[in-house]
PDB file of N, CA, C and O in Angstrom:
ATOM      1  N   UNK A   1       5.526  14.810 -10.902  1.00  0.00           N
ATOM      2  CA  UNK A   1       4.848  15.057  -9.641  1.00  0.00           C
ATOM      3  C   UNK A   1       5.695  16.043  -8.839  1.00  0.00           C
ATOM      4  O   UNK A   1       6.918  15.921  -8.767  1.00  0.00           O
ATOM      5  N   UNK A   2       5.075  16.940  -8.291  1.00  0.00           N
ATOM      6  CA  UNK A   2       5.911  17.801  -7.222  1.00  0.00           C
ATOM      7  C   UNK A   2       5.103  18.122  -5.836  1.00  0.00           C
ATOM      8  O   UNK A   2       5.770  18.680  -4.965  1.00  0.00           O
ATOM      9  N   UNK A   3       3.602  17.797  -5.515  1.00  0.00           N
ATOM     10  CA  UNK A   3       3.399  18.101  -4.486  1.00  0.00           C
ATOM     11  C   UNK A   3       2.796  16.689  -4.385  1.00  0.00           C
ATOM     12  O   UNK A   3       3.576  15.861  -3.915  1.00  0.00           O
ATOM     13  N   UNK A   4       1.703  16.282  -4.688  1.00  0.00           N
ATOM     14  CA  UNK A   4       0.623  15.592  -5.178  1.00  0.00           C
ATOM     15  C   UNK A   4       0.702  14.699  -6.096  1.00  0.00           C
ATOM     16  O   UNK A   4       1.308  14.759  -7.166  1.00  0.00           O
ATOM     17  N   UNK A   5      -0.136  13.580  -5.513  1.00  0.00           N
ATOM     18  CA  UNK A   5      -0.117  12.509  -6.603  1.00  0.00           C
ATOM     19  C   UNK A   5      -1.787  11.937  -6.851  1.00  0.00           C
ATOM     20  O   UNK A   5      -2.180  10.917  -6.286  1.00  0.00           O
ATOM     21  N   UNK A   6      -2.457  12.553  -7.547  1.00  0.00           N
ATOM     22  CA  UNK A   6      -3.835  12.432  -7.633  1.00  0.00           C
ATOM     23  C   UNK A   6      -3.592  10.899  -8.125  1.00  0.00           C
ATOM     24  O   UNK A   6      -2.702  10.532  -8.892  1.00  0.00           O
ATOM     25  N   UNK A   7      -4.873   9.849  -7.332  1.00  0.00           N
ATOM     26  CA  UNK A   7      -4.914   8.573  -7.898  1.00  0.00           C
ATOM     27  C   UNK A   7      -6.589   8.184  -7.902  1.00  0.00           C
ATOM     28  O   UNK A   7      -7.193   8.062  -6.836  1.00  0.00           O
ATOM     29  N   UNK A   8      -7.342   7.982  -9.385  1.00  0.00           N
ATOM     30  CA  UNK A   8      -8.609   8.071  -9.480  1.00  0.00           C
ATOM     31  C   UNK A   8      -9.222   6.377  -8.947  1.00  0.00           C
ATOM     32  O   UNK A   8      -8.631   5.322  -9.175  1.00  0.00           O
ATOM     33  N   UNK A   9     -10.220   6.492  -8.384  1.00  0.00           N
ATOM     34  CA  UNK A   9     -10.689   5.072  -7.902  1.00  0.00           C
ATOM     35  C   UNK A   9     -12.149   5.166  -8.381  1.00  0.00           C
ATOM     36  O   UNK A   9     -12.961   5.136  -7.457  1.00  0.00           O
ATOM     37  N   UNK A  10     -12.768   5.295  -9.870  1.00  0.00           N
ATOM     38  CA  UNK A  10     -14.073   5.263  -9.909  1.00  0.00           C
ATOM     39  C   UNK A  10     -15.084   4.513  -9.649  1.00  0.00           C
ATOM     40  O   UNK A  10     -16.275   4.816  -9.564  1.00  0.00           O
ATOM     41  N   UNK A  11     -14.176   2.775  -9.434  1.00  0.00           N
ATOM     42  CA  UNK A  11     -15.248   1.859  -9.403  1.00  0.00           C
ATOM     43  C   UNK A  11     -15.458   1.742  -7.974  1.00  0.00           C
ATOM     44  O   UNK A  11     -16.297   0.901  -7.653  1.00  0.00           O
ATOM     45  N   UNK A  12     -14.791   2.507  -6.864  1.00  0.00           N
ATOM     46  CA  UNK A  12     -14.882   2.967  -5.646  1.00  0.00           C
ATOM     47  C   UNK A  12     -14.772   1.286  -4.817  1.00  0.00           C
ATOM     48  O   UNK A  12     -15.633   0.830  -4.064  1.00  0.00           O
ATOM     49  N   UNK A  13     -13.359   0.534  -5.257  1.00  0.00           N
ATOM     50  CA  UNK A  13     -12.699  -0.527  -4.972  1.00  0.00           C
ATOM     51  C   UNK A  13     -12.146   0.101  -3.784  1.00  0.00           C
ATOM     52  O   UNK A  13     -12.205   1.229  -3.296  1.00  0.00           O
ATOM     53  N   UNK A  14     -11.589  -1.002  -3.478  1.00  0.00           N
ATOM     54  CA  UNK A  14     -10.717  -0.990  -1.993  1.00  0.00           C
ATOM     55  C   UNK A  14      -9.343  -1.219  -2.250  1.00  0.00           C
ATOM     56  O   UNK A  14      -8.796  -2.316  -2.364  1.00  0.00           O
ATOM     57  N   UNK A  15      -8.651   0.299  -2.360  1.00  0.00           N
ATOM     58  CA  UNK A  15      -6.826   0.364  -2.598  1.00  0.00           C
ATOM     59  C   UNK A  15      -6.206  -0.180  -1.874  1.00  0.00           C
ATOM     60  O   UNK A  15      -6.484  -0.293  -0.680  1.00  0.00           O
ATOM     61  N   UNK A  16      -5.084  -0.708  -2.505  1.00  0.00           N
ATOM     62  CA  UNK A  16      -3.887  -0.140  -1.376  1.00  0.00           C
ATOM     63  C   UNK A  16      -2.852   0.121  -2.375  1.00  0.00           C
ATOM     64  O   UNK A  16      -2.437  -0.576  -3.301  1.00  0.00           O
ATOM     65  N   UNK A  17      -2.365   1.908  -1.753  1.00  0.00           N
ATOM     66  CA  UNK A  17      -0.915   2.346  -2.746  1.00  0.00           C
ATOM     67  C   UNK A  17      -0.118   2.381  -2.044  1.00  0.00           C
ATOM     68  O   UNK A  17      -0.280   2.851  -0.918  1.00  0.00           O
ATOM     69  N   UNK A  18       1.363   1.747  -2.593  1.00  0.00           N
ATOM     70  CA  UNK A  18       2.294   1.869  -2.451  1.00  0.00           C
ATOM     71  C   UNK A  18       3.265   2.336  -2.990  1.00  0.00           C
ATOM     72  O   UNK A  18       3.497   2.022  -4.157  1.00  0.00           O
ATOM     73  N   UNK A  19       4.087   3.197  -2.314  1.00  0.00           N
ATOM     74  CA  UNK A  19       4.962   3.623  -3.092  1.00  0.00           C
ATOM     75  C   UNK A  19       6.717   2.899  -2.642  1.00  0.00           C
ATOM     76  O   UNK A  19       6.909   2.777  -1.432  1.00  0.00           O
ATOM     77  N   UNK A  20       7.571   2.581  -3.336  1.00  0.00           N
ATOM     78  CA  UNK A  20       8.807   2.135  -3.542  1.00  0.00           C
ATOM     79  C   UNK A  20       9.925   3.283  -4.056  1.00  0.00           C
ATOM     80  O   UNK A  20       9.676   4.288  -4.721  1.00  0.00           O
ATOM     81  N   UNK A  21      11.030   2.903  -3.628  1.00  0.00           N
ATOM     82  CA  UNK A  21      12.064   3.956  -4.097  1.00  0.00           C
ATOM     83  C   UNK A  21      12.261   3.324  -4.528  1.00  0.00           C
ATOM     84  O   UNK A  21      11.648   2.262  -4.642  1.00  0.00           O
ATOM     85  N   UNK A  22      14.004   3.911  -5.372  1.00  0.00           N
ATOM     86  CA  UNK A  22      14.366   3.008  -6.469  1.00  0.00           C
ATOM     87  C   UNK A  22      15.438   1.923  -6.251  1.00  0.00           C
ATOM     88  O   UNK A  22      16.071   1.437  -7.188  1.00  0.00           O
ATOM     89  N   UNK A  23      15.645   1.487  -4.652  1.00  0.00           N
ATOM     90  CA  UNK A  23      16.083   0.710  -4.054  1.00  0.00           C
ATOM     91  C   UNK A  23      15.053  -0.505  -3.702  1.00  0.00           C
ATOM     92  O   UNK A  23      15.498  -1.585  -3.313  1.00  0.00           O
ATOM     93  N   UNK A  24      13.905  -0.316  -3.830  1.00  0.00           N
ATOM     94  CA  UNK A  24      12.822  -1.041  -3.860  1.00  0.00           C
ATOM     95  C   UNK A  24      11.912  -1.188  -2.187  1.00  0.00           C
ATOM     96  O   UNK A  24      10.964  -1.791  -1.684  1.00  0.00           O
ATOM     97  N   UNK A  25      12.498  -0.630  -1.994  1.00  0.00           N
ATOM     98  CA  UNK A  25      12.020  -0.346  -0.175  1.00  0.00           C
ATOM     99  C   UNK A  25      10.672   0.767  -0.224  1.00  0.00           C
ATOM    100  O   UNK A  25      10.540   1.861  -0.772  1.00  0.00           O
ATOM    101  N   UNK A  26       9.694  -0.129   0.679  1.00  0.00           N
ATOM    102  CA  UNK A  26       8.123   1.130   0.983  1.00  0.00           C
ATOM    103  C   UNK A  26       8.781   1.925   1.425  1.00  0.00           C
ATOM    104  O   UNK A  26       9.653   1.883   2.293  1.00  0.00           O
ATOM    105  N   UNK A  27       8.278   2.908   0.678  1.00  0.00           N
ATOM    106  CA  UNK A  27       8.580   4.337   1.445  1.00  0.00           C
ATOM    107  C   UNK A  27       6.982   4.857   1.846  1.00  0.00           C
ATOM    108  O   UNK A  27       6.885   5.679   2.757  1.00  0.00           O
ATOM    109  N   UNK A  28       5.777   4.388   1.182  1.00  0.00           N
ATOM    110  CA  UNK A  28       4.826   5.049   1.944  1.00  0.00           C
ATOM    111  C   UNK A  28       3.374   4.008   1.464  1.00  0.00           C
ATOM    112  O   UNK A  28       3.203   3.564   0.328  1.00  0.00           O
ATOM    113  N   UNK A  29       2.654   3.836   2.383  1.00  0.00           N
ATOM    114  CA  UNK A  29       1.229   3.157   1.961  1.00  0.00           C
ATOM    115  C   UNK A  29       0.278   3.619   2.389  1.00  0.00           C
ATOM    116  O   UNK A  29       0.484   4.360   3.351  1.00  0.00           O
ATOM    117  N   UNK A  30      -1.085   3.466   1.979  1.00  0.00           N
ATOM    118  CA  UNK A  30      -2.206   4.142   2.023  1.00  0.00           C
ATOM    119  C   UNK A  30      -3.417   2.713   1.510  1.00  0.00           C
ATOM    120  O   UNK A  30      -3.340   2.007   0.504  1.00  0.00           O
ATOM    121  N   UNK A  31      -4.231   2.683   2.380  1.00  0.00           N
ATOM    122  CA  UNK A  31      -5.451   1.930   2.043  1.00  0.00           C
ATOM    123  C   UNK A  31      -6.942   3.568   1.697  1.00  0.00           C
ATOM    124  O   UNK A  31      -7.144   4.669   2.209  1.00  0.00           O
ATOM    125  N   UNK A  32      -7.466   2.897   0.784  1.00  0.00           N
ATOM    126  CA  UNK A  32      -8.137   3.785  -0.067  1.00  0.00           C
ATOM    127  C   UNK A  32      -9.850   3.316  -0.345  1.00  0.00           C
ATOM    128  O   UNK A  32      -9.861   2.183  -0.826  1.00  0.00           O
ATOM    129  N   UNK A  33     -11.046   3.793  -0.198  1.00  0.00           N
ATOM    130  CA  UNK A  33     -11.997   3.331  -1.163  1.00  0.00           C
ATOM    131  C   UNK A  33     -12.837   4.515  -1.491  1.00  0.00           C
ATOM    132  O   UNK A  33     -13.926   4.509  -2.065  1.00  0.00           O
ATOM    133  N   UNK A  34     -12.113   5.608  -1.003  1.00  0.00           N
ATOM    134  CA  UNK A  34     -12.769   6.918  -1.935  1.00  0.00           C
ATOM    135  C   UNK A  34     -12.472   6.700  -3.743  1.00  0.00           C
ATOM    136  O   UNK A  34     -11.837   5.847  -4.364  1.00  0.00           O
ATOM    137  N   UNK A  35     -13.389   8.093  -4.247  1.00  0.00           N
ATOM    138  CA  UNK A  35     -13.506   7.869  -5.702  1.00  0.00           C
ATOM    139  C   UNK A  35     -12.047   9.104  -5.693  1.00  0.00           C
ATOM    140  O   UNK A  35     -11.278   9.005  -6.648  1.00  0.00           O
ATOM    141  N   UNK A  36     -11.811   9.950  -4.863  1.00  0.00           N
ATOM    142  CA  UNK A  36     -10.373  10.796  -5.454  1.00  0.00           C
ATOM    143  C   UNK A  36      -9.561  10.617  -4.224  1.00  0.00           C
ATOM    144  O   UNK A  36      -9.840  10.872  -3.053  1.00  0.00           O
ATOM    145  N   UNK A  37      -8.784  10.255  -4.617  1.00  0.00           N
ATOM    146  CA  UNK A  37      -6.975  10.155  -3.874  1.00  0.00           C
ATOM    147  C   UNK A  37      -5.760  10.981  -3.685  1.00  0.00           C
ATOM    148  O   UNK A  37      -5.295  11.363  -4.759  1.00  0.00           O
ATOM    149  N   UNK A  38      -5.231  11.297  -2.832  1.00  0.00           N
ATOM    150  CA  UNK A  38      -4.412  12.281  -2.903  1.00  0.00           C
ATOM    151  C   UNK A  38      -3.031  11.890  -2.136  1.00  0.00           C
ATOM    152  O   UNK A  38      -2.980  12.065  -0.919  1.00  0.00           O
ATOM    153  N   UNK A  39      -2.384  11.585  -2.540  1.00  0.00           N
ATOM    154  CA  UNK A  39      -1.415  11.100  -1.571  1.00  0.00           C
ATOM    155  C   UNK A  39      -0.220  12.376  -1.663  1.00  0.00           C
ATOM    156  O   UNK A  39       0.493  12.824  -2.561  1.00  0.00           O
ATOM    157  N   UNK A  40      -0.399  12.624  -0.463  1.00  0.00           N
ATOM    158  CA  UNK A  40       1.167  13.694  -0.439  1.00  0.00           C
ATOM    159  C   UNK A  40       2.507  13.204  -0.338  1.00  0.00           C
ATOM    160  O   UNK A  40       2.959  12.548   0.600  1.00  0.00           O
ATOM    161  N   UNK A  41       3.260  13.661  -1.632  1.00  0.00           N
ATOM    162  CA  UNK A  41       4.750  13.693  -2.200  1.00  0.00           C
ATOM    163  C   UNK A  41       5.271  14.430  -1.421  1.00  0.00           C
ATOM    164  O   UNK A  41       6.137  13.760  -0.859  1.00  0.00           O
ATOM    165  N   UNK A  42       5.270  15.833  -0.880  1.00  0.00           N
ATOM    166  CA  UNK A  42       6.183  16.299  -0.566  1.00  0.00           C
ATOM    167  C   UNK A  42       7.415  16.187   0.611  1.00  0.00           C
ATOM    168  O   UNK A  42       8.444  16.834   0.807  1.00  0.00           O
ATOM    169  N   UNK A  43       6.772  15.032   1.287  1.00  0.00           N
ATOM    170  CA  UNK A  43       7.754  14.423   2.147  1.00  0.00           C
ATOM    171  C   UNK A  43       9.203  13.761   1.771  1.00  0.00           C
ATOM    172  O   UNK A  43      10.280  13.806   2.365  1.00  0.00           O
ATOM    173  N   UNK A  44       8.829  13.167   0.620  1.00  0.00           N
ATOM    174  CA  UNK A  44       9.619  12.492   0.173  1.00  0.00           C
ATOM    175  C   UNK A  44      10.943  12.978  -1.166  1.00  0.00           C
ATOM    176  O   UNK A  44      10.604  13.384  -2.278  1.00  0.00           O
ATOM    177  N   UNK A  45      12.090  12.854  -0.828  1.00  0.00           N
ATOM    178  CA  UNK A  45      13.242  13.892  -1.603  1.00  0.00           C
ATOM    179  C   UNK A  45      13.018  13.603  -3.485  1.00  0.00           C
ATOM    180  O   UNK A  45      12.272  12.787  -4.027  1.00  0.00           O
ATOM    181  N   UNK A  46      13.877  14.514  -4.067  1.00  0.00           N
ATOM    182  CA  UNK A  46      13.490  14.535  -5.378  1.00  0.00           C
ATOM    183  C   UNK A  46      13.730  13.131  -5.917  1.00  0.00           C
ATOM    184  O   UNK A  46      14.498  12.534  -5.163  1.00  0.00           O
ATOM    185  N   UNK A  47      13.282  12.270  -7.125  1.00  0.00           N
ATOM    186  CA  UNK A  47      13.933  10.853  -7.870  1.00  0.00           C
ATOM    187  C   UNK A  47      12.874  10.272  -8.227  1.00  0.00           C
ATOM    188  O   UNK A  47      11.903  11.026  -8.285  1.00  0.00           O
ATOM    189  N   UNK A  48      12.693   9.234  -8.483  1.00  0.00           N
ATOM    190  CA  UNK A  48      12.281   8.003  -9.271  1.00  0.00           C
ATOM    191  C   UNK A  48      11.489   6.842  -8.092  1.00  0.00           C
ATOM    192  O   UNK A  48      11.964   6.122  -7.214  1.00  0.00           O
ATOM    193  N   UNK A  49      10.129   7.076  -8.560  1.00  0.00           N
ATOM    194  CA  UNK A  49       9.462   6.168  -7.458  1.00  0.00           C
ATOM    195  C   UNK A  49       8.667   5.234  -8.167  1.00  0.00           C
ATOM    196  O   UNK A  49       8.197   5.547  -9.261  1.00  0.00           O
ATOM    197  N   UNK A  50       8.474   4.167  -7.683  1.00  0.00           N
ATOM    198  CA  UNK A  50       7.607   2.992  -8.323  1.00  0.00           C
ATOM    199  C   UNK A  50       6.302   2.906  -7.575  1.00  0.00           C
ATOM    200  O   UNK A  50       6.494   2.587  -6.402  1.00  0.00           O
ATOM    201  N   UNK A  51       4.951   3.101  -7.904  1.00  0.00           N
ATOM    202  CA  UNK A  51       3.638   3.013  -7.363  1.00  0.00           C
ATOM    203  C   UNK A  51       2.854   2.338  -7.940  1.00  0.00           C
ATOM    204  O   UNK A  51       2.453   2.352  -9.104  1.00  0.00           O
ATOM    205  N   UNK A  52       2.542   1.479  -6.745  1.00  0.00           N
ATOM    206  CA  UNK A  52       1.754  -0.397  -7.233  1.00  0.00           C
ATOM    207  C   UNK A  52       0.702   0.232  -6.320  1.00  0.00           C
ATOM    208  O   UNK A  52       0.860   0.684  -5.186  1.00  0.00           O
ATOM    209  N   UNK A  53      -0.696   0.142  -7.256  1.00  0.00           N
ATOM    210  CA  UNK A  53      -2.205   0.334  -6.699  1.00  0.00           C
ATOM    211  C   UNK A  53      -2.653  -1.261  -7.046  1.00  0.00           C
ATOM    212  O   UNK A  53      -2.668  -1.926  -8.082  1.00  0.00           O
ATOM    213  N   UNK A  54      -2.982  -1.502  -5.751  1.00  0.00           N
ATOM    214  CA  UNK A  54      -3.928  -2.866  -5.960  1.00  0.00           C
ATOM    215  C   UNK A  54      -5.180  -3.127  -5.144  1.00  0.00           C
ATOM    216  O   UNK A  54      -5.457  -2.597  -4.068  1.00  0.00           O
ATOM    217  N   UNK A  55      -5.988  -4.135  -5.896  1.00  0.00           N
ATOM    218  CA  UNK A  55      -7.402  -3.832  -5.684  1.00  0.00           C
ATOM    219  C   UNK A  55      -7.228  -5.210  -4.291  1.00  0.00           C
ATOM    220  O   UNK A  55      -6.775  -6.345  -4.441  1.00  0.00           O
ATOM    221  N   UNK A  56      -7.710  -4.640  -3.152  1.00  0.00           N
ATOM    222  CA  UNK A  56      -7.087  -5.929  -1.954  1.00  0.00           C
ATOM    223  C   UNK A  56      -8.525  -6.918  -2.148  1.00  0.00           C
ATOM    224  O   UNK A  56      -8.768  -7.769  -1.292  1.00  0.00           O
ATOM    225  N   UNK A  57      -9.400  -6.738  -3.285  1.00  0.00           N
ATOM    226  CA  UNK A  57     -10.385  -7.951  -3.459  1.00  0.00           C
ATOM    227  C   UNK A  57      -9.787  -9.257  -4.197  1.00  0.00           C
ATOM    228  O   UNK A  57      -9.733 -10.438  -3.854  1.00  0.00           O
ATOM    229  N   UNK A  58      -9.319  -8.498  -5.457  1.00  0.00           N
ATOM    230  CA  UNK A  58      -8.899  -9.359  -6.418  1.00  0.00           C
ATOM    231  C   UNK A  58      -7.928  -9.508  -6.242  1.00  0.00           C
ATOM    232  O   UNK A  58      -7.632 -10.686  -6.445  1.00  0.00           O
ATOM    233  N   UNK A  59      -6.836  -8.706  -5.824  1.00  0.00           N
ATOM    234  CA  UNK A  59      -5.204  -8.735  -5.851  1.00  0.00           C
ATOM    235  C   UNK A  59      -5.061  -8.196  -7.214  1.00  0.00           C
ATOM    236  O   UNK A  59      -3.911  -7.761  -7.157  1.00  0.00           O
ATOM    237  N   UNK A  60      -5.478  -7.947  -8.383  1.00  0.00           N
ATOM    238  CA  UNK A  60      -4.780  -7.489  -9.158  1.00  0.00           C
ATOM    239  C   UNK A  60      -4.389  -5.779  -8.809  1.00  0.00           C
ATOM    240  O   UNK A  60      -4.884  -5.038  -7.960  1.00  0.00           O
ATOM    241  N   UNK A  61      -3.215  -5.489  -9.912  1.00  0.00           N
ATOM    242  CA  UNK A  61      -2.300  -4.111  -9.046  1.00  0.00           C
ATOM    243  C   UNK A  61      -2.514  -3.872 -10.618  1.00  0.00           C
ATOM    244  O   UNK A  61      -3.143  -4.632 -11.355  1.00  0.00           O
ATOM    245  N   UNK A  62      -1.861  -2.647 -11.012  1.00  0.00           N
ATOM    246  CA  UNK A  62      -0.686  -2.028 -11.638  1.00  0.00           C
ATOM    247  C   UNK A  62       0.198  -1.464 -11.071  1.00  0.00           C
ATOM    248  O   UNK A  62       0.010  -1.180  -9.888  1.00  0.00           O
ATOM    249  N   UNK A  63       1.246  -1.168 -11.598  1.00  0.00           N
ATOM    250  CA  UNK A  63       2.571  -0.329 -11.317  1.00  0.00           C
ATOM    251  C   UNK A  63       2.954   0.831 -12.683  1.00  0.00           C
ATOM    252  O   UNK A  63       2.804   0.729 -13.901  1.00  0.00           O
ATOM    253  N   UNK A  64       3.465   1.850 -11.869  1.00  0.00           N
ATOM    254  CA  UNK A  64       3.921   3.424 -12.534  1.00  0.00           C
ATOM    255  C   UNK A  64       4.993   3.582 -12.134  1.00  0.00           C
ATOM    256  O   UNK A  64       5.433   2.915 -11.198  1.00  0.00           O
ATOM    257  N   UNK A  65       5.476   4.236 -12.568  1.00  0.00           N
ATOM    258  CA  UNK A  65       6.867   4.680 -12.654  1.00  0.00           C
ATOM    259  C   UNK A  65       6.328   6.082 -11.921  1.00  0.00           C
ATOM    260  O   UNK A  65       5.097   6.077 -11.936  1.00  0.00           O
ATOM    261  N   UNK A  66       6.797   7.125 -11.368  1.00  0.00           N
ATOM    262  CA  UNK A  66       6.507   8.553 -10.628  1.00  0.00           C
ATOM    263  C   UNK A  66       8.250   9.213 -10.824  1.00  0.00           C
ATOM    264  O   UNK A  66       9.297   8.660 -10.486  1.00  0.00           O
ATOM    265  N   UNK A  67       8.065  10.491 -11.451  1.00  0.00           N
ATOM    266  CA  UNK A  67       9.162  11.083 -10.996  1.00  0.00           C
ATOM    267  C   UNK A  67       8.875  12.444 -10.179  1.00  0.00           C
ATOM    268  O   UNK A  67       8.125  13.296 -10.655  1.00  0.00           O
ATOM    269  N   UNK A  68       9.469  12.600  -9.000  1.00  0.00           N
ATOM    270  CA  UNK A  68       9.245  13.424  -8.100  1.00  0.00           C
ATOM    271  C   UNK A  68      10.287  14.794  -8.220  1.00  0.00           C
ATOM    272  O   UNK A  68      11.461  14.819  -7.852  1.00  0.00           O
ATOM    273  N   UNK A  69       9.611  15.780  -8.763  1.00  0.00           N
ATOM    274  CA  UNK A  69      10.453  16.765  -8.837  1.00  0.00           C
ATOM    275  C   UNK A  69      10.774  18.012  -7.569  1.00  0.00           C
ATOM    276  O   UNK A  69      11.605  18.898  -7.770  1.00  0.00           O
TER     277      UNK A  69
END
């Protein structure tokens, strides 16, 4: 990733992304129920970010690994 972090929502659920450094601290969140996502990186310095999308119906998430160049 270097500017942008496209995140697809087709079943047009209700997000929420978070992103974590690698200290484990939010560094940024976003509630979502569009079908395209865009969350801007470039605020945030170069490294290793952890991003948990979860659906706030069900609670289920995944998590990614992001490296920010």
């Amino acid at each position: 990733v270097t500017n942008t972090l496209n995140v697809q929502n087709n079943d047009l659920k209700n997000l929420q992304i978070k992103i974590f450094n690698v200290l484990g601290v939010e560094v940024g969140v976003q509630l979502t129920s569009k079908k395209e996502n865009i969350v801007d990186m470039r605020r945030f310095p170069q490294g290793t970010y952890m991003v948990n999308i979860t659906d706030t119906k069900t609670l289920k998430s995944i998590q990614k690994l992001v490296v920010k160049l």
